[in-house]
């Protein structure tokens, strides 16, 4: 939850597409995780779907829905 609280604070000051970089592609690049941190063809299909207030609505990991529609 603290990660998303941090995102909410950052998002209040910068656009979401810029606020997400330290949580996604920057981490994947730093850890040399190929196919992660970006939505790309052939990527790992790890996604977190957020609504307008950054509440988690769905989670996909490895192409499988783990938390579809807010239900674990």
Coordinates of C-alpha atoms in Angstrom, one line a residue:
X1 CA 0.0 0.0 0.0
X2 CA 2.8 2.4 0.7
X3 CA 4.1 2.2 -2.9
X4 CA 0.7 3.3 -4.1
X5 CA 0.5 6.1 -1.5
X6 CA 3.8 7.3 -2.8
X7 CA 2.5 7.2 -6.4
X8 CA -0.5 9.3 -5.4
X9 CA 1.7 12.0 -3.8
X10 CA 4.0 12.1 -6.9
X11 CA 1.1 12.0 -9.3
X12 CA -0.3 15.1 -7.6
X13 CA 2.7 17.0 -8.8
X14 CA 3.6 15.4 -12.2
X15 CA 1.6 13.6 -14.9
X16 CA 0.9 9.9 -14.3
X17 CA 3.0 8.8 -17.3
X18 CA 6.0 10.5 -15.7
X19 CA 5.2 9.5 -12.2
X20 CA 5.1 5.8 -13.1
X21 CA 8.7 5.7 -14.5
X22 CA 10.5 5.2 -11.1
X23 CA 8.1 2.4 -10.3
X24 CA 8.3 0.5 -13.7
X25 CA 10.9 0.9 -16.4
X26 CA 13.5 2.6 -14.2
X27 CA 13.5 -0.3 -11.7
X28 CA 13.5 -3.0 -14.5
X29 CA 16.4 -1.3 -16.2
X30 CA 18.4 -1.0 -13.0
X31 CA 17.8 -4.6 -12.1
X32 CA 18.4 -5.7 -15.8
X33 CA 15.1 -7.4 -16.0
X34 CA 14.5 -8.0 -19.7
X35 CA 11.0 -7.9 -20.9
X36 CA 9.7 -6.1 -17.8
X37 CA 8.9 -2.6 -16.8
X38 CA 7.2 -1.8 -20.2
X39 CA 4.3 -2.9 -22.3
X40 CA 6.0 -4.5 -25.3
X41 CA 5.5 -7.4 -27.8
X42 CA 7.0 -10.5 -26.2
X43 CA 7.2 -8.9 -22.8
X44 CA 6.2 -10.7 -19.6
X45 CA 2.7 -9.3 -19.4
X46 CA 2.9 -8.0 -15.9
X47 CA 0.3 -5.2 -15.5
X48 CA -1.4 -3.3 -12.7
X49 CA -4.6 -1.6 -13.8
X50 CA -5.5 1.5 -11.7
X51 CA -8.6 3.6 -11.7
X52 CA -8.5 7.4 -11.6
X53 CA -7.6 7.6 -7.9
X54 CA -4.9 5.0 -8.3
X55 CA -6.9 2.2 -6.6
X56 CA -5.8 -1.2 -7.9
X57 CA -8.6 -2.7 -10.1
X58 CA -6.8 -5.6 -11.6
X59 CA -3.4 -7.4 -11.7
X60 CA -1.9 -9.5 -14.4
X61 CA 1.4 -11.4 -13.9
X62 CA 3.0 -13.5 -16.5
X63 CA -0.1 -13.1 -18.7
X64 CA -2.4 -14.5 -16.0
X65 CA -5.0 -12.5 -14.2
X66 CA -4.4 -12.7 -10.4
X67 CA -6.7 -10.0 -9.2
X68 CA -9.3 -9.4 -12.0
X69 CA -11.9 -6.8 -11.3
X70 CA -10.6 -6.1 -7.8
X71 CA -11.2 -9.7 -6.6
X72 CA -8.3 -11.9 -5.5

